[in-house]
mmCIF file of C-alpha atoms and ligand atoms in Angstrom:
data_model
loop_
_atom_site.group_PDB
_atom_site.id
_atom_site.type_symbol
_atom_site.label_atom_id
_atom_site.label_comp_id
_atom_site.label_asym_id
_atom_site.label_seq_id
_atom_site.Cartn_x
_atom_site.Cartn_y
_atom_site.Cartn_z
ATOM 1 C CA UNK J 1 0.063 0.051 -0.036
ATOM 2 C CA UNK J 2 1.213 3.435 -0.906
ATOM 3 C CA UNK J 3 1.113 6.471 1.326
ATOM 4 C CA UNK J 4 -0.514 9.493 -0.304
ATOM 5 C CA UNK J 5 -0.915 12.962 1.179
ATOM 6 C CA UNK J 6 -4.256 14.627 0.607
ATOM 7 C CA UNK J 7 -5.054 18.281 1.380
ATOM 8 C CA UNK J 8 -8.696 19.153 2.028
ATOM 9 C CA UNK J 9 -9.708 22.798 2.024
ATOM 10 C CA UNK J 10 -13.189 23.674 3.223
ATOM 11 C CA UNK J 11 -14.437 26.578 5.414
ATOM 12 C CA UNK J 12 -16.758 24.130 7.263
ATOM 13 C CA UNK J 13 -15.269 21.944 9.920
ATOM 14 C CA UNK J 14 -17.953 19.352 9.458
ATOM 15 C CA UNK J 15 -17.300 18.835 5.849
ATOM 16 C CA UNK J 16 -13.532 18.318 6.524
ATOM 17 C CA UNK J 17 -14.526 15.766 9.030
ATOM 18 C CA UNK J 18 -16.829 13.845 6.623
ATOM 19 C CA UNK J 19 -14.311 13.811 3.858
ATOM 20 C CA UNK J 20 -11.459 12.639 6.176
ATOM 21 C CA UNK J 21 -13.582 9.717 7.582
ATOM 22 C CA UNK J 22 -14.436 8.608 4.010
ATOM 23 C CA UNK J 23 -10.795 8.655 2.787
ATOM 24 C CA UNK J 24 -9.590 6.667 5.836
ATOM 25 C CA UNK J 25 -11.387 3.522 4.731
ATOM 26 C CA UNK J 26 -9.713 3.590 1.380
ATOM 27 C CA UNK J 27 -8.087 0.309 0.321
ATOM 28 C CA UNK J 28 -5.945 1.195 -2.646
ATOM 29 C CA UNK J 29 -3.868 3.708 -0.952
ATOM 30 C CA UNK J 30 -3.152 4.766 2.573
ATOM 31 C CA UNK J 31 -4.104 8.431 2.947
ATOM 32 C CA UNK J 32 -2.560 10.949 5.323
ATOM 33 C CA UNK J 33 -5.185 13.748 5.431
ATOM 34 C CA UNK J 34 -4.252 17.405 5.871
ATOM 35 C CA UNK J 35 -7.066 19.889 6.536
ATOM 36 C CA UNK J 36 -7.457 23.522 6.171
ATOM 37 C CA UNK J 37 -10.332 25.871 6.937
ATOM 38 C CA UNK J 38 -9.247 28.564 4.549
ATOM 39 C CA UNK J 39 -7.282 29.158 1.380
ATOM 40 C CA UNK J 40 -4.504 30.835 3.401
ATOM 41 C CA UNK J 41 -3.939 27.798 5.640
ATOM 42 C CA UNK J 42 -4.118 25.391 2.637
ATOM 43 C CA UNK J 43 -1.480 27.226 0.780
ATOM 44 C CA UNK J 44 0.749 27.193 3.865
ATOM 45 C CA UNK J 45 0.450 23.406 4.093
ATOM 46 C CA UNK J 46 1.175 23.033 0.351
ATOM 47 C CA UNK J 47 4.605 24.723 0.691
ATOM 48 C CA UNK J 48 5.514 22.642 3.712
ATOM 49 C CA UNK J 49 4.235 19.122 2.820
ATOM 50 C CA UNK J 50 4.663 17.028 -0.158
ATOM 51 C CA UNK J 51 0.924 17.023 -1.246
ATOM 52 C CA UNK J 52 -0.382 14.409 -3.927
ATOM 53 C CA UNK J 53 -3.953 15.737 -4.391
ATOM 54 C CA UNK J 54 -6.069 18.574 -3.325
ATOM 55 C CA UNK J 55 -9.853 18.463 -2.546
ATOM 56 C CA UNK J 56 -11.138 22.114 -2.796
ATOM 57 C CA UNK J 57 -14.368 23.692 -1.737
ATOM 58 C CA UNK J 58 -15.625 26.538 -3.919
ATOM 59 C CA UNK J 59 -17.561 28.758 -1.610
ATOM 60 C CA UNK J 60 -15.284 30.144 0.899
ATOM 61 C CA UNK J 61 -15.010 33.657 2.565
ATOM 62 C CA UNK J 62 -12.096 35.732 1.636
ATOM 63 C CA UNK J 63 -10.310 33.688 -1.028
ATOM 64 C CA UNK J 64 -12.771 31.305 -2.800
ATOM 65 C CA UNK J 65 -11.871 27.955 -4.375
ATOM 66 C CA UNK J 66 -11.439 29.434 -7.956
ATOM 67 C CA UNK J 67 -8.953 31.921 -6.866
ATOM 68 C CA UNK J 68 -7.209 29.327 -4.643
ATOM 69 C CA UNK J 69 -6.813 27.020 -7.717
ATOM 70 C CA UNK J 70 -5.427 29.755 -9.805
ATOM 71 C CA UNK J 71 -2.783 30.557 -7.177
ATOM 72 C CA UNK J 72 -1.852 26.738 -6.770
ATOM 73 C CA UNK J 73 -1.683 26.369 -10.651
ATOM 74 C CA UNK J 74 0.510 29.436 -11.074
ATOM 75 C CA UNK J 75 3.172 28.242 -8.754
ATOM 76 C CA UNK J 76 5.908 26.145 -10.438
ATOM 77 C CA UNK J 77 6.089 23.855 -7.237
ATOM 78 C CA UNK J 78 2.409 23.089 -6.963
ATOM 79 C CA UNK J 79 1.088 23.301 -10.505
ATOM 80 C CA UNK J 80 1.189 19.590 -11.140
ATOM 81 C CA UNK J 81 -0.810 18.649 -8.073
ATOM 82 C CA UNK J 82 -4.299 17.547 -9.247
ATOM 83 C CA UNK J 83 -7.206 19.520 -7.761
ATOM 84 C CA UNK J 84 -10.661 17.959 -7.366
ATOM 85 C CA UNK J 85 -13.388 20.524 -6.651
ATOM 86 C CA UNK J 86 -15.945 19.600 -4.044
ATOM 87 C CA UNK J 87 -18.999 21.880 -4.494
ATOM 88 C CA UNK J 88 -22.618 22.245 -3.952
ATOM 89 C CA UNK J 89 -22.896 24.357 -7.243
ATOM 90 C CA UNK J 90 -24.463 22.396 -9.987
ATOM 91 C CA UNK J 91 -24.982 24.987 -12.748
ATOM 92 C CA UNK J 92 -22.937 24.766 -15.986
ATOM 93 C CA UNK J 93 -21.239 28.006 -15.610
ATOM 94 C CA UNK J 94 -19.837 26.970 -12.048
ATOM 95 C CA UNK J 95 -18.853 23.665 -13.383
ATOM 96 C CA UNK J 96 -16.922 24.975 -16.487
ATOM 97 C CA UNK J 97 -15.316 27.538 -14.301
ATOM 98 C CA UNK J 98 -13.806 24.602 -12.237
ATOM 99 C CA UNK J 99 -11.898 23.590 -15.194
ATOM 100 C CA UNK J 100 -11.010 27.063 -16.506
ATOM 101 C CA UNK J 101 -9.134 27.863 -13.315
ATOM 102 C CA UNK J 102 -6.979 24.759 -13.672
ATOM 103 C CA UNK J 103 -9.141 22.157 -11.727
ATOM 104 C CA UNK J 104 -8.780 18.560 -12.856
ATOM 105 C CA UNK J 105 -12.193 17.335 -11.906
ATOM 106 C CA UNK J 106 -15.225 18.169 -9.675
ATOM 107 C CA UNK J 107 -17.506 16.264 -7.291
ATOM 108 C CA UNK J 108 -21.025 17.429 -6.098
ATOM 109 C CA UNK J 109 -21.939 17.923 -2.548
ATOM 110 C CA UNK J 110 -23.330 15.986 -0.910
ATOM 111 C CA UNK J 111 -21.081 13.377 -2.322
ATOM 112 C CA UNK J 112 -21.298 9.792 -2.909
ATOM 113 C CA UNK J 113 -18.489 7.920 -0.834
ATOM 114 C CA UNK J 114 -17.652 5.558 -3.609
ATOM 115 C CA UNK J 115 -17.470 8.262 -6.170
ATOM 116 C CA UNK J 116 -15.070 10.376 -4.034
ATOM 117 C CA UNK J 117 -12.750 7.398 -3.376
ATOM 118 C CA UNK J 118 -12.662 6.268 -6.913
ATOM 119 C CA UNK J 119 -12.109 9.947 -8.367
ATOM 120 C CA UNK J 120 -9.242 10.455 -5.880
ATOM 121 C CA UNK J 121 -7.681 7.097 -6.746
ATOM 122 C CA UNK J 122 -8.110 7.740 -10.465
ATOM 123 C CA UNK J 123 -6.444 11.165 -10.261
ATOM 124 C CA UNK J 124 -3.529 9.717 -8.308
ATOM 125 C CA UNK J 125 -2.935 6.948 -10.770
ATOM 126 C CA UNK J 126 -3.021 9.444 -13.654
ATOM 127 C CA UNK J 127 -0.468 11.612 -11.994
ATOM 128 C CA UNK J 128 1.717 8.741 -11.320
ATOM 129 C CA UNK J 129 1.573 7.590 -14.987
ATOM 130 C CA UNK J 130 2.259 10.943 -16.258
ATOM 131 C CA UNK J 131 5.195 11.264 -13.807
ATOM 132 C CA UNK J 132 6.569 8.086 -15.041
ATOM 133 C CA UNK J 133 6.167 9.063 -18.676
ATOM 134 C CA UNK J 134 7.797 12.244 -17.996
ATOM 135 C CA UNK J 135 10.702 10.440 -16.213
ATOM 136 C CA UNK J 136 10.930 8.026 -19.083
ATOM 137 C CA UNK J 137 11.009 10.912 -21.538
ATOM 138 C CA UNK J 138 13.723 12.627 -19.456
ATOM 139 C CA UNK J 139 15.686 9.289 -19.192
ATOM 140 C CA UNK J 140 15.530 8.872 -22.921
ATOM 141 C CA UNK J 141 16.526 12.428 -23.650
ATOM 142 C CA UNK J 142 19.449 12.077 -21.106
ATOM 143 C CA UNK J 143 20.641 9.027 -22.999
ATOM 144 C CA UNK J 144 20.569 11.068 -26.258
ATOM 145 C CA UNK J 145 22.341 13.975 -24.616
ATOM 146 C CA UNK J 146 25.136 11.750 -23.472
ATOM 147 C CA UNK J 147 25.944 10.822 -26.978
ATOM 148 C CA UNK J 148 28.785 12.689 -28.820
ATOM 149 C CA UNK J 149 27.078 12.097 -32.114
ATOM 150 C CA UNK J 150 24.410 14.321 -33.243
ATOM 151 C CA UNK J 151 21.036 12.548 -32.958
ATOM 152 C CA UNK J 152 17.869 13.972 -34.188
ATOM 153 C CA UNK J 153 14.300 12.622 -35.055
ATOM 154 C CA UNK J 154 12.415 14.031 -37.835
ATOM 155 C CA UNK J 155 9.414 13.127 -40.005
ATOM 156 C CA UNK J 156 11.535 14.457 -42.870
ATOM 157 C CA UNK J 157 9.925 17.865 -42.800
ATOM 158 C CA UNK J 158 9.953 18.838 -39.154
ATOM 159 C CA UNK J 159 12.417 18.059 -36.495
ATOM 160 C CA UNK J 160 10.822 16.352 -33.585
ATOM 161 C CA UNK J 161 13.713 15.830 -31.185
ATOM 162 C CA UNK J 162 17.431 16.766 -31.043
ATOM 163 C CA UNK J 163 20.204 16.018 -28.549
ATOM 164 C CA UNK J 164 22.517 18.361 -26.849
ATOM 165 C CA UNK J 165 25.435 17.565 -29.148
ATOM 166 C CA UNK J 166 23.648 19.111 -32.077
ATOM 167 C CA UNK J 167 22.240 21.962 -30.141
ATOM 168 C CA UNK J 168 25.833 22.933 -28.774
ATOM 169 C CA UNK J 169 27.273 22.781 -32.251
ATOM 170 C CA UNK J 170 24.727 25.158 -33.745
ATOM 171 C CA UNK J 171 24.645 27.309 -30.519
ATOM 172 C CA UNK J 172 20.833 26.739 -30.254
ATOM 173 C CA UNK J 173 19.379 26.980 -26.721
ATOM 174 C CA UNK J 174 16.681 24.264 -27.406
ATOM 175 C CA UNK J 175 14.519 22.388 -29.838
ATOM 176 C CA UNK J 176 12.330 25.395 -30.502
ATOM 177 C CA UNK J 177 15.206 27.510 -31.461
ATOM 178 C CA UNK J 178 16.468 24.663 -33.637
ATOM 179 C CA UNK J 179 13.089 24.415 -35.317
ATOM 180 C CA UNK J 180 12.709 28.131 -35.815
ATOM 181 C CA UNK J 181 16.318 28.776 -37.252
ATOM 182 C CA UNK J 182 17.271 25.571 -38.913
ATOM 183 C CA UNK J 183 14.020 23.778 -39.603
ATOM 184 C CA UNK J 184 15.228 20.785 -41.327
ATOM 185 C CA UNK J 185 18.756 19.604 -40.763
ATOM 186 C CA UNK J 186 19.276 19.024 -44.518
ATOM 187 C CA UNK J 187 19.300 22.870 -44.911
ATOM 188 C CA UNK J 188 22.598 22.813 -43.048
ATOM 189 C CA UNK J 189 24.331 20.469 -45.563
ATOM 190 C CA UNK J 190 26.849 22.288 -47.745
ATOM 191 C CA UNK J 191 26.492 21.563 -51.432
ATOM 192 C CA UNK J 192 29.966 20.242 -52.584
ATOM 193 C CA UNK J 193 31.260 17.444 -54.718
ATOM 194 C CA UNK J 194 31.521 14.179 -52.739
ATOM 195 C CA UNK J 195 29.049 15.364 -50.172
ATOM 196 C CA UNK J 196 25.414 14.660 -49.757
ATOM 197 C CA UNK J 197 23.023 17.717 -49.876
ATOM 198 C CA UNK J 198 19.691 18.685 -51.242
ATOM 199 C CA UNK J 199 19.336 19.838 -54.800
ATOM 200 C CA UNK J 200 17.607 23.268 -55.169
ATOM 201 C CA UNK J 201 14.625 21.673 -57.165
ATOM 202 C CA UNK J 202 14.414 18.626 -55.057
ATOM 203 C CA UNK J 203 11.341 17.753 -53.372
ATOM 204 C CA UNK J 204 12.331 18.563 -49.899
ATOM 205 C CA UNK J 205 10.204 15.992 -48.177
ATOM 206 C CA UNK J 206 11.908 13.180 -50.214
ATOM 207 C CA UNK J 207 15.416 14.032 -49.199
ATOM 208 C CA UNK J 208 15.524 11.164 -46.663
ATOM 209 C CA UNK J 209 14.165 8.716 -49.150
ATOM 210 C CA UNK J 210 17.000 9.662 -51.491
ATOM 211 C CA UNK J 211 19.504 9.535 -48.688
ATOM 212 C CA UNK J 212 18.242 5.946 -47.720
ATOM 213 C CA UNK J 213 18.606 4.830 -51.425
ATOM 214 C CA UNK J 214 22.202 6.096 -51.429
ATOM 215 C CA UNK J 215 22.979 4.535 -48.158
ATOM 216 C CA UNK J 216 22.092 1.236 -49.514
ATOM 217 C CA UNK J 217 25.177 1.276 -51.680
ATOM 218 C CA UNK J 218 27.746 3.507 -49.901
ATOM 219 C CA UNK J 219 28.722 5.448 -46.980
ATOM 220 C CA UNK J 220 27.428 8.927 -47.139
ATOM 221 C CA UNK J 221 29.223 12.008 -45.854
ATOM 222 C CA UNK J 222 27.868 15.598 -45.315
ATOM 223 C CA UNK J 223 29.602 18.838 -44.687
ATOM 224 C CA UNK J 224 28.312 21.557 -42.356
ATOM 225 C CA UNK J 225 29.813 24.851 -41.458
ATOM 226 C CA UNK J 226 30.399 26.506 -37.938
ATOM 227 C CA UNK J 227 31.969 29.767 -37.522
ATOM 228 C CA UNK J 228 33.397 29.489 -41.002
ATOM 229 C CA UNK J 229 35.000 26.275 -40.181
ATOM 230 C CA UNK J 230 34.035 23.036 -42.256
ATOM 231 C CA UNK J 231 33.015 19.897 -40.459
ATOM 232 C CA UNK J 232 32.568 16.563 -42.066
ATOM 233 C CA UNK J 233 30.055 13.950 -40.776
ATOM 234 C CA UNK J 234 28.964 10.445 -41.671
ATOM 235 C CA UNK J 235 25.218 10.216 -41.772
ATOM 236 C CA UNK J 236 23.160 7.249 -40.790
ATOM 237 C CA UNK J 237 19.310 6.878 -40.992
ATOM 238 C CA UNK J 238 17.044 4.489 -39.034
ATOM 239 C CA UNK J 239 13.361 4.392 -39.734
ATOM 240 C CA UNK J 240 11.188 4.033 -36.572
ATOM 241 C CA UNK J 241 7.404 3.994 -37.070
ATOM 242 C CA UNK J 242 6.640 7.134 -39.089
ATOM 243 C CA UNK J 243 9.893 8.898 -38.009
ATOM 244 C CA UNK J 244 13.545 8.761 -38.990
ATOM 245 C CA UNK J 245 16.396 8.875 -36.518
ATOM 246 C CA UNK J 246 19.369 10.559 -37.964
ATOM 247 C CA UNK J 247 22.881 10.061 -36.655
ATOM 248 C CA UNK J 248 25.749 12.359 -37.657
ATOM 249 C CA UNK J 249 29.246 11.384 -36.581
ATOM 250 C CA UNK J 250 31.990 14.057 -36.800
ATOM 251 C CA UNK J 251 34.795 12.616 -38.717
ATOM 252 C CA UNK J 252 36.454 16.065 -39.458
ATOM 253 C CA UNK J 253 39.690 15.175 -37.588
ATOM 254 C CA UNK J 254 40.107 11.809 -39.355
ATOM 255 C CA UNK J 255 39.306 13.237 -42.677
ATOM 256 C CA UNK J 256 42.066 15.947 -42.134
ATOM 257 C CA UNK J 257 44.402 13.316 -40.895
ATOM 258 C CA UNK J 258 43.732 11.332 -44.059
ATOM 259 C CA UNK J 259 44.447 14.338 -46.160
ATOM 260 C CA UNK J 260 47.746 14.764 -44.234
ATOM 261 C CA UNK J 261 48.608 11.085 -44.721
ATOM 262 C CA UNK J 262 47.716 11.314 -48.347
ATOM 263 C CA UNK J 263 49.956 14.400 -48.618
ATOM 264 C CA UNK J 264 52.834 12.623 -46.901
ATOM 265 C CA UNK J 265 52.477 9.625 -49.262
ATOM 266 C CA UNK J 266 52.723 11.824 -52.325
ATOM 267 C CA UNK J 267 55.172 14.637 -51.488
ATOM 268 C CA UNK J 268 58.762 14.761 -50.637
ATOM 269 C CA UNK J 269 59.172 15.641 -47.045
ATOM 270 C CA UNK J 270 62.226 17.938 -47.517
ATOM 271 C CA UNK J 271 61.392 19.787 -50.709
ATOM 272 C CA UNK J 272 57.495 19.653 -50.536
ATOM 273 C CA UNK J 273 57.337 18.751 -54.266
ATOM 274 C CA UNK J 274 56.043 15.439 -55.482
ATOM 275 C CA UNK J 275 57.930 12.263 -54.551
ATOM 276 C CA UNK J 276 58.947 9.505 -56.850
ATOM 277 C CA UNK J 277 55.917 7.468 -56.016
ATOM 278 C CA UNK J 278 53.607 10.157 -57.103
ATOM 279 C CA UNK J 279 55.512 11.123 -60.233
ATOM 280 C CA UNK J 280 55.333 7.428 -61.255
ATOM 281 C CA UNK J 281 51.687 7.510 -60.962
ATOM 282 C CA UNK J 282 51.215 10.756 -62.753
ATOM 283 C CA UNK J 283 53.475 9.934 -65.575
ATOM 284 C CA UNK J 284 51.906 6.644 -65.837
ATOM 285 C CA UNK J 285 48.432 8.377 -66.320
ATOM 286 C CA UNK J 286 50.115 10.794 -68.714
ATOM 287 C CA UNK J 287 51.400 7.957 -71.032
ATOM 288 C CA UNK J 288 48.051 6.429 -70.968
ATOM 289 C CA UNK J 289 46.497 9.642 -72.188
ATOM 290 C CA UNK J 290 49.265 10.141 -74.740
ATOM 291 C CA UNK J 291 48.382 6.782 -76.246
ATOM 292 C CA UNK J 292 44.835 7.919 -76.781
ATOM 293 C CA UNK J 293 45.200 11.637 -77.736
ATOM 294 C CA UNK J 294 48.636 11.566 -79.328
ATOM 295 C CA UNK J 295 49.662 14.621 -77.367
ATOM 296 C CA UNK J 296 53.449 14.878 -77.044
ATOM 297 C CA UNK J 297 55.244 15.562 -73.884
ATOM 298 C CA UNK J 298 58.979 15.888 -72.817
ATOM 299 C CA UNK J 299 60.586 14.352 -69.808
ATOM 300 C CA UNK J 300 63.601 16.132 -68.114
ATOM 301 C CA UNK J 301 65.922 14.438 -65.569
ATOM 302 C CA UNK J 302 68.318 16.956 -64.028
ATOM 303 C CA UNK J 303 70.728 16.711 -61.098
ATOM 304 C CA UNK J 304 72.980 19.154 -59.189
ATOM 305 C CA UNK J 305 76.551 19.091 -60.245
ATOM 306 C CA UNK J 306 79.083 18.029 -57.669
ATOM 307 C CA UNK J 307 76.333 17.945 -54.853
ATOM 308 C CA UNK J 308 78.529 15.614 -52.811
ATOM 309 C CA UNK J 309 81.202 18.445 -52.559
ATOM 310 C CA UNK J 310 78.411 20.923 -51.313
ATOM 311 C CA UNK J 311 77.522 18.475 -48.471
ATOM 312 C CA UNK J 312 81.166 17.753 -47.707
ATOM 313 C CA UNK J 313 82.140 21.455 -47.717
ATOM 314 C CA UNK J 314 79.153 23.178 -46.129
ATOM 315 C CA UNK J 315 77.336 20.357 -44.221
ATOM 316 C CA UNK J 316 74.169 18.497 -44.718
ATOM 317 C CA UNK J 317 71.957 21.294 -43.386
ATOM 318 C CA UNK J 318 72.958 23.702 -46.097
ATOM 319 C CA UNK J 319 72.944 20.869 -48.640
ATOM 320 C CA UNK J 320 69.331 20.320 -47.704
ATOM 321 C CA UNK J 321 68.762 24.080 -48.077
ATOM 322 C CA UNK J 322 70.072 23.887 -51.600
ATOM 323 C CA UNK J 323 67.754 21.071 -52.512
ATOM 324 C CA UNK J 324 64.802 23.108 -51.104
ATOM 325 C CA UNK J 325 65.883 26.359 -52.825
ATOM 326 C CA UNK J 326 66.327 24.686 -56.189
ATOM 327 C CA UNK J 327 62.974 23.128 -55.774
ATOM 328 C CA UNK J 328 61.280 26.486 -55.163
ATOM 329 C CA UNK J 329 63.207 28.021 -58.034
ATOM 330 C CA UNK J 330 62.242 25.499 -60.452
ATOM 331 C CA UNK J 331 58.635 25.398 -59.174
ATOM 332 C CA UNK J 332 58.336 29.078 -59.714
ATOM 333 C CA UNK J 333 58.853 28.420 -63.477
ATOM 334 C CA UNK J 334 56.348 25.531 -63.791
ATOM 335 C CA UNK J 335 52.533 25.559 -64.300
ATOM 336 C CA UNK J 336 49.929 23.105 -62.586
ATOM 337 C CA UNK J 337 49.964 20.963 -65.599
ATOM 338 C CA UNK J 338 53.748 20.224 -65.375
ATOM 339 C CA UNK J 339 54.924 17.491 -63.273
ATOM 340 C CA UNK J 340 57.867 18.326 -61.037
ATOM 341 C CA UNK J 341 59.268 15.669 -58.491
ATOM 342 C CA UNK J 342 62.285 14.762 -56.509
ATOM 343 C CA UNK J 343 63.499 11.606 -58.062
ATOM 344 C CA UNK J 344 65.973 10.789 -55.094
ATOM 345 C CA UNK J 345 69.086 12.469 -53.677
ATOM 346 C CA UNK J 346 70.048 15.456 -55.834
ATOM 347 C CA UNK J 347 67.979 14.175 -58.817
ATOM 348 C CA UNK J 348 64.751 15.798 -60.113
ATOM 349 C CA UNK J 349 62.357 14.943 -62.815
ATOM 350 C CA UNK J 350 60.010 17.163 -64.951
ATOM 351 C CA UNK J 351 57.353 16.792 -67.696
ATOM 352 C CA UNK J 352 56.180 19.425 -69.882
ATOM 353 C CA UNK J 353 53.382 19.205 -72.466
ATOM 354 C CA UNK J 354 55.502 20.312 -75.405
ATOM 355 C CA UNK J 355 57.656 18.890 -78.223
ATOM 356 C CA UNK J 356 61.318 18.291 -77.852
ATOM 357 C CA UNK J 357 62.511 21.552 -79.344
ATOM 358 C CA UNK J 358 60.430 23.535 -76.806
ATOM 359 C CA UNK J 359 61.477 21.073 -74.268
ATOM 360 C CA UNK J 360 65.238 21.791 -74.763
ATOM 361 C CA UNK J 361 64.381 25.506 -74.568
ATOM 362 C CA UNK J 362 62.745 25.133 -71.315
ATOM 363 C CA UNK J 363 65.598 22.934 -69.856
ATOM 364 C CA UNK J 364 67.966 25.490 -71.041
ATOM 365 C CA UNK J 365 66.284 28.431 -69.364
ATOM 366 C CA UNK J 366 65.973 26.467 -66.226
ATOM 367 C CA UNK J 367 69.744 25.596 -66.291
ATOM 368 C CA UNK J 368 70.313 29.524 -66.650
ATOM 369 C CA UNK J 369 68.010 30.363 -63.764
ATOM 370 C CA UNK J 370 69.917 28.060 -61.507
ATOM 371 C CA UNK J 371 73.282 29.066 -62.852
ATOM 372 C CA UNK J 372 72.425 32.800 -62.205
ATOM 373 C CA UNK J 373 70.977 32.184 -58.710
ATOM 374 C CA UNK J 374 73.165 32.888 -55.702
ATOM 375 C CA UNK J 375 72.491 30.203 -53.075
ATOM 376 C CA UNK J 376 72.487 31.334 -49.564
ATOM 377 C CA UNK J 377 75.559 30.179 -47.729
ATOM 378 C CA UNK J 378 76.742 28.163 -50.711
ATOM 379 C CA UNK J 379 77.093 30.622 -53.571
ATOM 380 C CA UNK J 380 76.912 29.147 -57.149
ATOM 381 C CA UNK J 381 75.320 26.005 -58.004
ATOM 382 C CA UNK J 382 74.922 24.462 -61.448
ATOM 383 C CA UNK J 383 72.765 21.572 -62.857
ATOM 384 C CA UNK J 384 72.985 19.158 -65.786
ATOM 385 C CA UNK J 385 69.986 18.106 -67.727
ATOM 386 C CA UNK J 386 68.965 15.120 -69.781
ATOM 387 C CA UNK J 387 65.943 15.740 -72.059
ATOM 388 C CA UNK J 388 63.696 13.321 -74.105
ATOM 389 C CA UNK J 389 60.321 13.245 -75.775
ATOM 390 C CA UNK J 390 57.661 10.598 -75.306
ATOM 391 C CA UNK J 391 57.517 8.043 -78.152
ATOM 392 C CA UNK J 392 54.815 5.774 -79.108
ATOM 393 C CA UNK J 393 54.648 2.614 -77.061
ATOM 394 C CA UNK J 394 57.238 3.955 -74.534
ATOM 395 C CA UNK J 395 57.033 2.623 -71.025
ATOM 396 C CA UNK J 396 58.182 4.819 -68.084
ATOM 397 C CA UNK J 397 61.344 2.805 -67.918
ATOM 398 C CA UNK J 398 62.109 3.506 -71.671
ATOM 399 C CA UNK J 399 61.740 7.250 -71.219
ATOM 400 C CA UNK J 400 63.724 7.326 -68.113
ATOM 401 C CA UNK J 401 66.595 5.211 -69.554
ATOM 402 C CA UNK J 402 66.912 7.885 -72.511
ATOM 403 C CA UNK J 403 66.743 10.783 -70.164
ATOM 404 C CA UNK J 404 69.323 9.122 -67.984
ATOM 405 C CA UNK J 405 71.558 8.623 -70.932
ATOM 406 C CA UNK J 406 71.285 12.315 -71.952
ATOM 407 C CA UNK J 407 71.965 13.316 -68.330
ATOM 408 C CA UNK J 408 75.108 11.137 -68.449
ATOM 409 C CA UNK J 409 76.190 12.748 -71.628
ATOM 410 C CA UNK J 410 75.843 16.328 -70.135
ATOM 411 C CA UNK J 411 77.929 15.239 -67.101
ATOM 412 C CA UNK J 412 80.547 13.835 -69.370
ATOM 413 C CA UNK J 413 80.707 16.774 -71.618
ATOM 414 C CA UNK J 414 81.525 19.111 -68.708
ATOM 415 C CA UNK J 415 78.322 19.544 -66.615
ATOM 416 C CA UNK J 416 75.893 22.573 -66.411
ATOM 417 C CA UNK J 417 74.572 21.719 -69.756
ATOM 418 C CA UNK J 418 71.513 20.209 -71.586
ATOM 419 C CA UNK J 419 71.552 17.181 -73.635
ATOM 420 C CA UNK J 420 68.926 15.273 -75.410
ATOM 421 C CA UNK J 421 68.219 11.623 -76.269
HETATM 422 MG MG1 MG X 501 -17.814 26.290 1.715
#
């Protein structure tokens, strides 16, 4: 048996006595009865005791039952306590007034004992149920709020529920602000290649259906902005009854790290130009293209003359600086379509989409740029160049062998010169 506290407010002592004696024989609950002869005393008890339900007389001197109910319902601490009016009034206006002022029910005087008991028990159970429901809702929301992932529930047009993570990200105070300022989460998806977003002319209510179709075959990522910063998320959708539960997982850091790894895999750490791996891949692609579109290109292999002497004389730090400086210098004379890489040691490779005659001119001008440069801490540096043009059915090794031969020739004939093969 559960203990419940009932407050009875009535200006007639005899009425309070009758009600109390009826409630004492209840079997569902064990009631502790608090009584008050006026609104003032009743309100005082309400603030001191944990009252579960109130039985309230309407006609009382000074503050009547209606006014009392208004006061109780306007106080945050007491507004959820059910109020049952116990009144002699039977006219429609008086009855509807009971509900208008926040009453939950009414019983006519003189009352039927069974009716009084069952109404009281009914409202107590109702209160318990709504309390449990609210607790359950709070529990579920807390679980959602503990997730780092963004979780929201939508019917595809309107957002029904969001967790704290997503509110914090967008700096929204609550669901209402989210609904007002964002509406549908898909409005936040940035349109960019490789990322899911809603097309301008797309039927907006269909976006989740389209997303679900896409998710059948692949992982889907979306991009959203916060303070001019880009964030990348994977997106998942679960259908639940008529709703969709959307989960967004922030993968910005991993994505950036991948880009970094990708950069490290393709670029030479010292000079920050392409490494041999990347060069091979790009030239392989270039050869495949050349086979199809018959566009010529030249391949240049060059290296720094007597580089070992630079290292031995000035030390490796300055040697490294020369490699970096030459990379910057040559890079400044190339365009995006030219492929420039460090082949290894003091050797570099280049391709240009030109014929051999023009290729020789380019190599010659690069040779001069380097020759004319004053390298900090080292002074003059020169390079030797081997140049060759792509021929039909060439493989990378064929081109490289010819360029190597031409470079060898340039070295043999006195360095700081350009030879072709
Ligand atoms: Mg009265």
